[in-house]
Short mmCIF file of C-alpha atoms and ligand atoms in Angstrom, two decimals:
data_model
loop_
_atom_site.label_atom_id
_atom_site.label_comp_id
_atom_site.label_asym_id
_atom_site.label_seq_id
_atom_site.Cartn_x
_atom_site.Cartn_y
_atom_site.Cartn_z
CA MET A 1 46.71 -32.99 56.44
CA LYS A 2 44.73 -30.60 58.53
CA ASP A 3 47.23 -27.80 57.94
CA ARG A 4 47.29 -28.48 54.27
CA LEU A 5 43.53 -28.26 54.02
CA GLN A 6 43.54 -25.07 56.08
CA LYS A 7 46.11 -23.59 53.74
CA ILE A 8 44.17 -24.56 50.62
CA LYS A 9 41.06 -23.02 52.10
CA GLU A 10 42.68 -19.74 53.08
CA GLU A 11 44.51 -19.32 49.80
CA ALA A 12 41.41 -20.17 47.76
CA ILE A 13 39.21 -17.77 49.68
CA ALA A 14 41.76 -14.98 49.36
CA LYS A 15 42.01 -15.54 45.60
CA ILE A 16 38.24 -15.70 45.23
CA GLN A 17 37.85 -12.51 47.21
CA ALA A 18 40.37 -10.75 44.97
CA SER A 19 39.04 -11.93 41.64
CA GLU A 20 37.68 -9.04 39.61
CA ASN A 21 35.57 -10.86 37.05
CA LEU A 22 33.56 -14.02 36.43
CA GLU A 23 36.16 -15.60 34.11
CA LYS A 24 38.84 -15.29 36.78
CA LEU A 25 36.45 -16.80 39.32
CA ASN A 26 35.91 -19.78 37.08
CA GLU A 27 39.67 -20.30 36.70
CA ILE A 28 40.02 -20.45 40.48
CA LYS A 29 37.16 -22.93 40.74
CA VAL A 30 38.83 -25.23 38.23
CA ALA A 31 42.24 -24.88 39.93
CA VAL A 32 40.90 -25.81 43.37
CA LEU A 33 37.85 -28.02 42.89
CA GLY A 34 38.40 -29.30 39.37
CA LYS A 35 39.45 -32.83 38.34
CA LYS A 36 43.09 -31.90 38.69
CA GLY A 37 42.46 -29.31 41.37
CA GLU A 38 44.31 -28.99 44.67
CA LEU A 39 41.48 -30.35 46.81
CA THR A 40 41.00 -33.30 44.51
CA GLU A 41 44.68 -34.07 44.90
CA VAL A 42 44.18 -34.21 48.69
CA LEU A 43 41.29 -36.64 48.25
CA LYS A 44 43.52 -38.91 46.20
CA GLY A 45 45.90 -39.02 49.18
CA MET A 46 43.17 -40.46 51.43
CA LYS A 47 44.31 -43.98 50.75
CA ASP A 48 47.48 -43.24 52.76
CA VAL A 49 45.47 -42.06 55.77
CA ALA A 50 45.06 -44.53 58.58
CA ALA A 51 41.64 -46.21 58.43
CA GLU A 52 40.50 -44.89 61.81
CA ASP A 53 41.36 -41.30 60.85
CA ARG A 54 39.57 -41.43 57.53
CA PRO A 55 36.08 -40.33 58.68
CA ALA A 56 37.47 -37.25 60.41
CA VAL A 57 39.74 -36.35 57.51
CA GLY A 58 36.89 -36.93 55.04
CA GLN A 59 34.74 -34.60 57.09
CA MET A 60 37.45 -31.96 56.99
CA VAL A 61 37.81 -32.26 53.22
CA ASN A 62 34.04 -31.85 52.81
CA ASP A 63 33.95 -28.83 55.12
CA THR A 64 36.78 -27.21 53.18
CA ARG A 65 35.00 -27.86 49.91
CA ALA A 66 31.73 -26.48 51.24
CA ALA A 67 33.44 -23.34 52.54
CA ILE A 68 35.15 -22.72 49.20
CA GLU A 69 31.95 -23.35 47.26
CA ALA A 70 30.02 -20.98 49.48
CA LYS A 71 32.60 -18.26 48.95
CA LEU A 72 32.60 -18.88 45.20
CA GLU A 73 28.83 -18.51 45.11
CA GLU A 74 28.90 -15.34 47.19
CA VAL A 75 31.50 -13.61 45.02
CA LYS A 76 29.85 -14.84 41.83
CA GLU A 77 26.63 -13.20 42.96
CA GLN A 78 28.43 -9.92 43.68
CA LEU A 79 30.21 -9.91 40.34
CA SER A 80 27.06 -10.74 38.38
CA LYS A 81 25.25 -7.92 40.08
CA ALA A 82 28.02 -5.51 39.19
CA VAL A 83 27.92 -6.66 35.56
CA ARG A 84 24.14 -6.16 35.44
CA GLU A 85 24.39 -2.71 36.92
CA ALA A 86 27.12 -1.64 34.50
CA LYS A 87 24.99 -2.89 31.61
CA LEU A 88 21.92 -1.02 32.79
CA LYS A 89 23.96 2.13 33.18
CA SER A 90 25.43 1.92 29.69
CA GLU A 91 22.04 1.23 28.10
CA VAL A 92 20.17 4.11 29.63
CA ILE A 93 17.45 5.49 27.36
CA ASP A 94 16.81 9.18 27.55
CA VAL A 95 13.05 9.32 27.25
CA THR A 96 13.15 13.10 27.08
CA LEU A 97 14.91 13.08 23.68
CA PRO A 98 12.62 14.03 20.76
CA ALA A 99 11.32 10.97 18.90
CA LYS A 100 12.68 10.12 15.46
CA LYS A 101 10.24 11.31 12.79
CA ASN A 102 8.68 8.47 10.89
CA ASN A 103 8.85 9.09 7.17
CA MET A 104 5.21 8.52 6.33
CA GLY A 105 4.09 8.34 2.72
CA HIS A 106 0.88 9.85 1.48
CA ARG A 107 -1.64 9.52 -1.32
CA HIS A 108 -0.70 9.73 -4.99
CA PRO A 109 -2.31 12.60 -6.99
CA ASN A 110 -4.31 9.98 -8.91
CA THR A 111 -5.65 8.58 -5.66
CA ILE A 112 -6.52 12.03 -4.34
CA ALA A 113 -8.41 12.80 -7.57
CA LEU A 114 -10.19 9.43 -7.46
CA GLU A 115 -11.27 9.89 -3.85
CA GLU A 116 -12.62 13.31 -4.74
CA LEU A 117 -14.63 11.86 -7.66
CA GLU A 118 -15.92 9.04 -5.51
CA ARG A 119 -16.93 11.47 -2.77
CA ILE A 120 -18.96 13.53 -5.27
CA PHE A 121 -20.77 10.60 -6.88
CA VAL A 122 -21.32 8.60 -3.70
CA GLY A 123 -22.85 11.83 -2.35
CA MET A 124 -25.33 11.67 -5.25
CA GLY A 125 -26.25 8.09 -4.40
CA TYR A 126 -23.93 6.21 -6.76
CA GLU A 127 -22.35 2.88 -5.96
CA VAL A 128 -18.65 2.23 -6.66
CA VAL A 129 -18.04 -1.03 -8.55
CA GLU A 130 -15.03 -2.65 -10.18
CA GLY A 131 -14.45 -4.83 -13.21
CA PRO A 132 -11.53 -6.92 -14.45
CA GLU A 133 -8.51 -5.32 -16.16
CA VAL A 134 -8.05 -8.44 -18.27
CA GLU A 135 -11.34 -8.46 -20.11
CA TYR A 136 -13.22 -10.41 -22.76
CA ASP A 137 -13.16 -8.77 -26.19
CA TYR A 138 -16.93 -9.24 -25.97
CA TYR A 139 -17.42 -6.84 -23.04
CA ASN A 140 -14.74 -4.40 -24.13
CA PHE A 141 -16.10 -4.04 -27.67
CA GLU A 142 -18.99 -6.18 -28.84
CA ALA A 143 -21.44 -5.65 -25.97
CA LEU A 144 -20.72 -1.93 -26.33
CA ASN A 145 -21.96 -1.91 -29.92
CA ILE A 146 -18.47 -2.09 -31.39
CA PRO A 147 -18.62 -5.10 -33.76
CA ALA A 148 -15.53 -6.90 -35.03
CA ASN A 149 -14.80 -4.67 -38.01
CA HIS A 150 -15.86 -1.36 -36.52
CA PRO A 151 -13.36 1.47 -37.18
CA ALA A 152 -13.68 2.62 -33.55
CA LYS A 153 -11.60 -0.43 -32.69
CA ASP A 154 -8.59 1.16 -34.36
CA GLU A 155 -8.69 4.16 -32.05
CA GLN A 156 -8.45 1.85 -29.08
CA ASP A 157 -5.82 -0.55 -30.30
CA THR A 158 -4.92 -2.70 -27.36
CA PHE A 159 -2.92 -5.61 -26.03
CA TYR A 160 -4.43 -8.95 -26.96
CA ILE A 161 -3.98 -11.93 -24.66
CA ASN A 162 -5.59 -14.11 -27.35
CA ASP A 163 -8.47 -13.81 -29.86
CA LYS A 164 -11.04 -13.45 -27.14
CA ILE A 165 -9.24 -11.74 -24.28
CA VAL A 166 -7.74 -8.24 -24.15
CA LEU A 167 -6.42 -5.78 -21.63
CA ARG A 168 -9.44 -3.49 -21.43
CA THR A 169 -9.07 -0.23 -23.36
CA GLN A 170 -11.75 1.54 -21.32
CA THR A 171 -13.79 1.11 -18.18
CA SER A 172 -16.98 0.98 -20.27
CA PRO A 173 -17.14 -2.87 -20.25
CA VAL A 174 -18.09 -2.62 -16.57
CA GLN A 175 -21.34 -1.00 -17.79
CA ALA A 176 -22.23 -4.12 -19.75
CA ARG A 177 -21.25 -6.40 -16.87
CA VAL A 178 -23.46 -4.50 -14.41
CA MET A 179 -26.44 -4.19 -16.79
CA GLU A 180 -26.25 -7.88 -17.65
CA LYS A 181 -26.90 -8.74 -14.01
CA GLY A 182 -30.35 -7.18 -14.48
CA LYS A 183 -30.62 -5.40 -11.14
CA LEU A 184 -32.37 -2.12 -11.87
CA PRO A 185 -32.26 0.82 -11.41
CA ILE A 186 -28.48 1.41 -11.72
CA ARG A 187 -26.43 4.30 -10.41
CA MET A 188 -22.79 3.39 -10.46
CA ILE A 189 -19.26 4.56 -11.09
CA ALA A 190 -16.48 2.15 -12.02
CA PRO A 191 -12.92 3.40 -11.58
CA GLY A 192 -9.94 1.43 -12.82
CA ARG A 193 -6.86 0.92 -14.93
CA VAL A 194 -7.10 0.71 -18.72
CA PHE A 195 -4.58 -0.06 -21.46
CA ARG A 196 -3.90 1.07 -25.00
CA SER A 197 -0.94 0.45 -27.24
CA ASP A 198 0.18 4.08 -27.15
CA GLU A 199 3.70 5.47 -27.05
CA VAL A 200 4.59 7.29 -23.85
CA ASP A 201 4.59 11.09 -24.12
CA ALA A 202 3.40 14.08 -22.08
CA THR A 203 -0.26 13.20 -22.64
CA HIS A 204 -0.21 9.46 -23.45
CA SER A 205 0.63 6.29 -21.62
CA PRO A 206 0.00 2.62 -22.46
CA SER A 207 -1.66 2.32 -19.07
CA PHE A 208 -3.85 4.95 -17.44
CA HIS A 209 -7.08 5.22 -15.45
CA GLN A 210 -10.68 6.03 -16.17
CA VAL A 211 -13.82 6.41 -14.14
CA GLU A 212 -16.95 5.16 -15.82
CA GLY A 213 -20.42 6.30 -14.84
CA LEU A 214 -23.78 4.72 -15.60
CA VAL A 215 -27.36 5.53 -14.67
CA VAL A 216 -30.25 3.36 -15.86
CA ASP A 217 -33.84 3.89 -14.78
CA LYS A 218 -37.26 4.71 -16.18
CA ASN A 219 -37.60 8.21 -17.66
CA ILE A 220 -33.91 9.14 -17.59
CA THR A 221 -33.29 11.90 -20.14
CA PHE A 222 -30.45 14.00 -21.47
CA ALA A 223 -31.54 16.64 -18.93
CA ASP A 224 -30.54 14.24 -16.15
CA LEU A 225 -27.18 13.73 -17.81
CA LYS A 226 -26.57 17.47 -18.12
CA GLY A 227 -27.72 18.28 -14.61
CA THR A 228 -25.66 15.52 -13.03
CA LEU A 229 -22.45 16.27 -14.91
CA ALA A 230 -22.80 20.04 -14.43
CA GLN A 231 -23.14 19.47 -10.68
CA PHE A 232 -20.13 17.16 -10.76
CA ALA A 233 -18.07 19.84 -12.54
CA ARG A 234 -19.07 22.51 -10.02
CA GLU A 235 -18.12 20.29 -7.09
CA LEU A 236 -14.82 19.35 -8.65
CA PHE A 237 -13.66 22.69 -10.06
CA GLY A 238 -15.66 25.26 -8.12
CA GLU A 239 -19.17 26.73 -7.94
CA GLN A 240 -18.61 29.21 -10.79
CA THR A 241 -17.75 26.46 -13.29
CA LYS A 242 -19.90 26.31 -16.43
CA VAL A 243 -20.18 23.33 -18.78
CA LYS A 244 -20.86 22.89 -22.46
CA PHE A 245 -21.63 19.82 -24.49
CA ARG A 246 -20.22 19.28 -27.97
CA PRO A 247 -21.79 16.58 -30.16
CA HIS A 248 -19.50 13.60 -30.56
CA HIS A 249 -19.63 9.94 -31.48
CA PHE A 250 -19.31 6.95 -29.23
CA PRO A 251 -20.65 3.61 -30.48
CA PHE A 252 -22.32 2.78 -27.17
CA THR A 253 -24.24 6.04 -26.69
CA GLU A 254 -26.72 7.92 -28.86
CA PRO A 255 -26.70 10.88 -28.82
CA SER A 256 -23.14 11.30 -27.60
CA ALA A 257 -21.21 14.34 -26.47
CA GLU A 258 -17.99 15.57 -25.03
CA MET A 259 -18.23 17.88 -22.07
CA ASP A 260 -16.03 20.94 -21.60
CA VAL A 261 -15.75 23.02 -18.45
CA THR A 262 -14.84 26.70 -18.21
CA CYS A 263 -11.16 27.02 -17.46
CA PHE A 264 -10.79 27.17 -13.68
CA LYS A 265 -7.49 29.06 -14.05
CA CYS A 266 -8.71 32.06 -16.06
CA GLY A 267 -12.45 31.66 -15.56
CA GLY A 268 -13.03 31.42 -19.31
CA LYS A 269 -11.05 34.43 -20.51
CA GLY A 270 -8.35 32.31 -22.10
CA CYS A 271 -4.90 31.39 -20.79
CA ARG A 272 -2.05 28.93 -21.25
CA MET A 273 -3.93 26.26 -19.31
CA CYS A 274 -6.90 26.23 -21.72
CA LYS A 275 -4.82 27.09 -24.77
CA ASP A 276 -6.60 30.46 -24.95
CA SER A 277 -9.99 28.87 -25.61
CA GLY A 278 -11.48 29.41 -22.15
CA TRP A 279 -12.70 25.78 -22.14
CA ILE A 280 -11.18 22.47 -21.11
CA GLU A 281 -12.47 19.09 -22.29
CA ILE A 282 -12.94 16.64 -19.43
CA LEU A 283 -15.17 13.73 -20.39
CA GLY A 284 -17.21 11.77 -22.93
CA CYS A 285 -20.87 10.98 -22.35
CA GLY A 286 -24.19 10.13 -23.91
CA MET A 287 -27.51 8.31 -23.67
CA VAL A 288 -27.05 4.53 -23.54
CA HIS A 289 -27.54 3.09 -27.05
CA PRO A 290 -30.62 0.86 -27.46
CA ASN A 291 -28.41 -1.85 -28.97
CA VAL A 292 -26.33 -1.95 -25.76
CA PHE A 293 -29.48 -2.28 -23.68
CA LYS A 294 -30.73 -5.13 -25.89
CA MET A 295 -27.44 -7.03 -25.70
CA CYS A 296 -27.52 -6.74 -21.93
CA GLY A 297 -31.13 -7.93 -21.72
CA ILE A 298 -32.74 -4.59 -20.82
CA ASP A 299 -35.81 -3.35 -22.73
CA PRO A 300 -34.92 0.06 -24.28
CA GLU A 301 -38.62 0.88 -24.59
CA GLU A 302 -38.99 0.69 -20.84
CA TYR A 303 -35.63 1.90 -19.59
CA THR A 304 -33.30 4.69 -20.62
CA GLY A 305 -30.00 5.79 -19.19
CA PHE A 306 -26.89 7.87 -19.53
CA ALA A 307 -23.21 7.05 -19.27
CA PHE A 308 -19.95 8.91 -19.10
CA GLY A 309 -16.24 8.23 -19.00
CA VAL A 310 -13.64 10.45 -17.32
CA GLY A 311 -9.87 10.17 -17.63
CA LEU A 312 -8.57 10.16 -14.09
CA GLU A 313 -5.04 11.35 -14.94
CA ARG A 314 -6.57 14.21 -16.89
CA ILE A 315 -8.43 15.37 -13.78
CA ALA A 316 -5.31 15.02 -11.60
CA LEU A 317 -3.16 16.90 -14.14
CA LEU A 318 -5.72 19.69 -14.43
CA LYS A 319 -6.39 20.05 -10.73
CA TYR A 320 -2.72 20.22 -9.83
CA GLU A 321 -1.59 21.99 -13.01
CA ILE A 322 0.91 19.27 -13.87
CA ASP A 323 2.02 19.57 -17.47
CA ASP A 324 3.47 16.12 -18.06
CA MET A 325 1.60 12.87 -17.43
CA ARG A 326 4.85 10.91 -17.12
CA LEU A 327 5.50 12.59 -13.77
CA LEU A 328 2.55 10.66 -12.35
CA TYR A 329 4.20 7.31 -13.06
CA GLU A 330 7.85 7.93 -12.22
CA ASN A 331 7.38 7.65 -8.46
CA ASP A 332 9.88 10.39 -7.83
CA ILE A 333 9.38 11.33 -4.20
CA ARG A 334 10.48 14.92 -4.87
CA PHE A 335 7.53 15.27 -7.22
CA LEU A 336 4.98 13.24 -5.28
CA LYS A 337 5.51 14.90 -1.94
CA GLN A 338 4.20 18.19 -3.28
CA PHE A 339 0.57 17.07 -3.20
N1 DAH B 1 -14.99 4.85 -23.07
C1 DAH B 1 -14.82 6.15 -23.69
C2 DAH B 1 -13.34 6.32 -24.03
O1 DAH B 1 -12.54 5.62 -23.50
C3 DAH B 1 -15.28 7.24 -22.80
C4 DAH B 1 -16.76 7.26 -22.70
C5 DAH B 1 -17.50 8.02 -23.56
C6 DAH B 1 -17.43 6.49 -21.76
C7 DAH B 1 -18.85 8.07 -23.50
C8 DAH B 1 -18.82 6.51 -21.72
C9 DAH B 1 -19.51 7.31 -22.60
O2 DAH B 1 -19.51 5.80 -20.86
O3 DAH B 1 -20.86 7.33 -22.52
O4 DAH B 1 -13.03 7.16 -24.81
#
């Protein structure tokens, strides 16, 4: 019995010592110590050992088992360490390699133009406010002095949600919403998306953006309007820019005008950009109509004001000399990354 145990021990230890990986080690463990293992077989033979010899034999079996287990543990530790080291070696990170460039996006030409406009007006003390894109017919038309059967409604044919609710055709309804609140004086711009049922072409889109402006205070005159918008044009297109006002009609302003700026490409001499006229139209404006004031609960005898509306895409197209509005909406990276 003693020899047999000695033999099992020596053989097991030799095999353990020689095993080159953890799987092999486990196979040896099962073969020697497992349910059907060699050592277990010896234990089963204990019943044939004389009673007085049993304690000594039992002790020997336990010692053998302990020796084998200790060896198993030792080699397992060595093998695991080797595995860890190999893994670390194969996963080395070369921190001196140049980092991968992150493909960072940037602002859309519309956004750049809007931020420029906001910078100019905020610099003059204006507040930036927003209104809803889905708007009551009342604010979009009626409160702006455009009654139900007014022909101006045709020019701004829009998308109706129902009889009372439309997708706003202009940012002007924000004027009425702000005035209605009754906090005076007012100096605000309201940028945002507007909608019209237009076919898409180089200069039209069913959805585009405007920036509305409104100033209401005591003693505001057309001179304030001209001075403010001329300053705006100089900041946007350059110090040498001149402006001119052509009489126009908007239902919510009286008098009303459209403002042109001298062509920033040719300086007014005439070129392709300004269609040889030397001037480029950029916005509509006027003195707030007394009817609009009355509907919004402001006394037109006490307060006056001016308003204007700028097409944001128009500014972006002009500034960057883009000749087709559709390019702004196609999200083609090759186009957008140029700005
Ligand atoms: N809402 C006008 C449009 O969409 C633009 C406009 C003109 C706005 C004159 C104004 C204004 O505030 O005073 O054509």
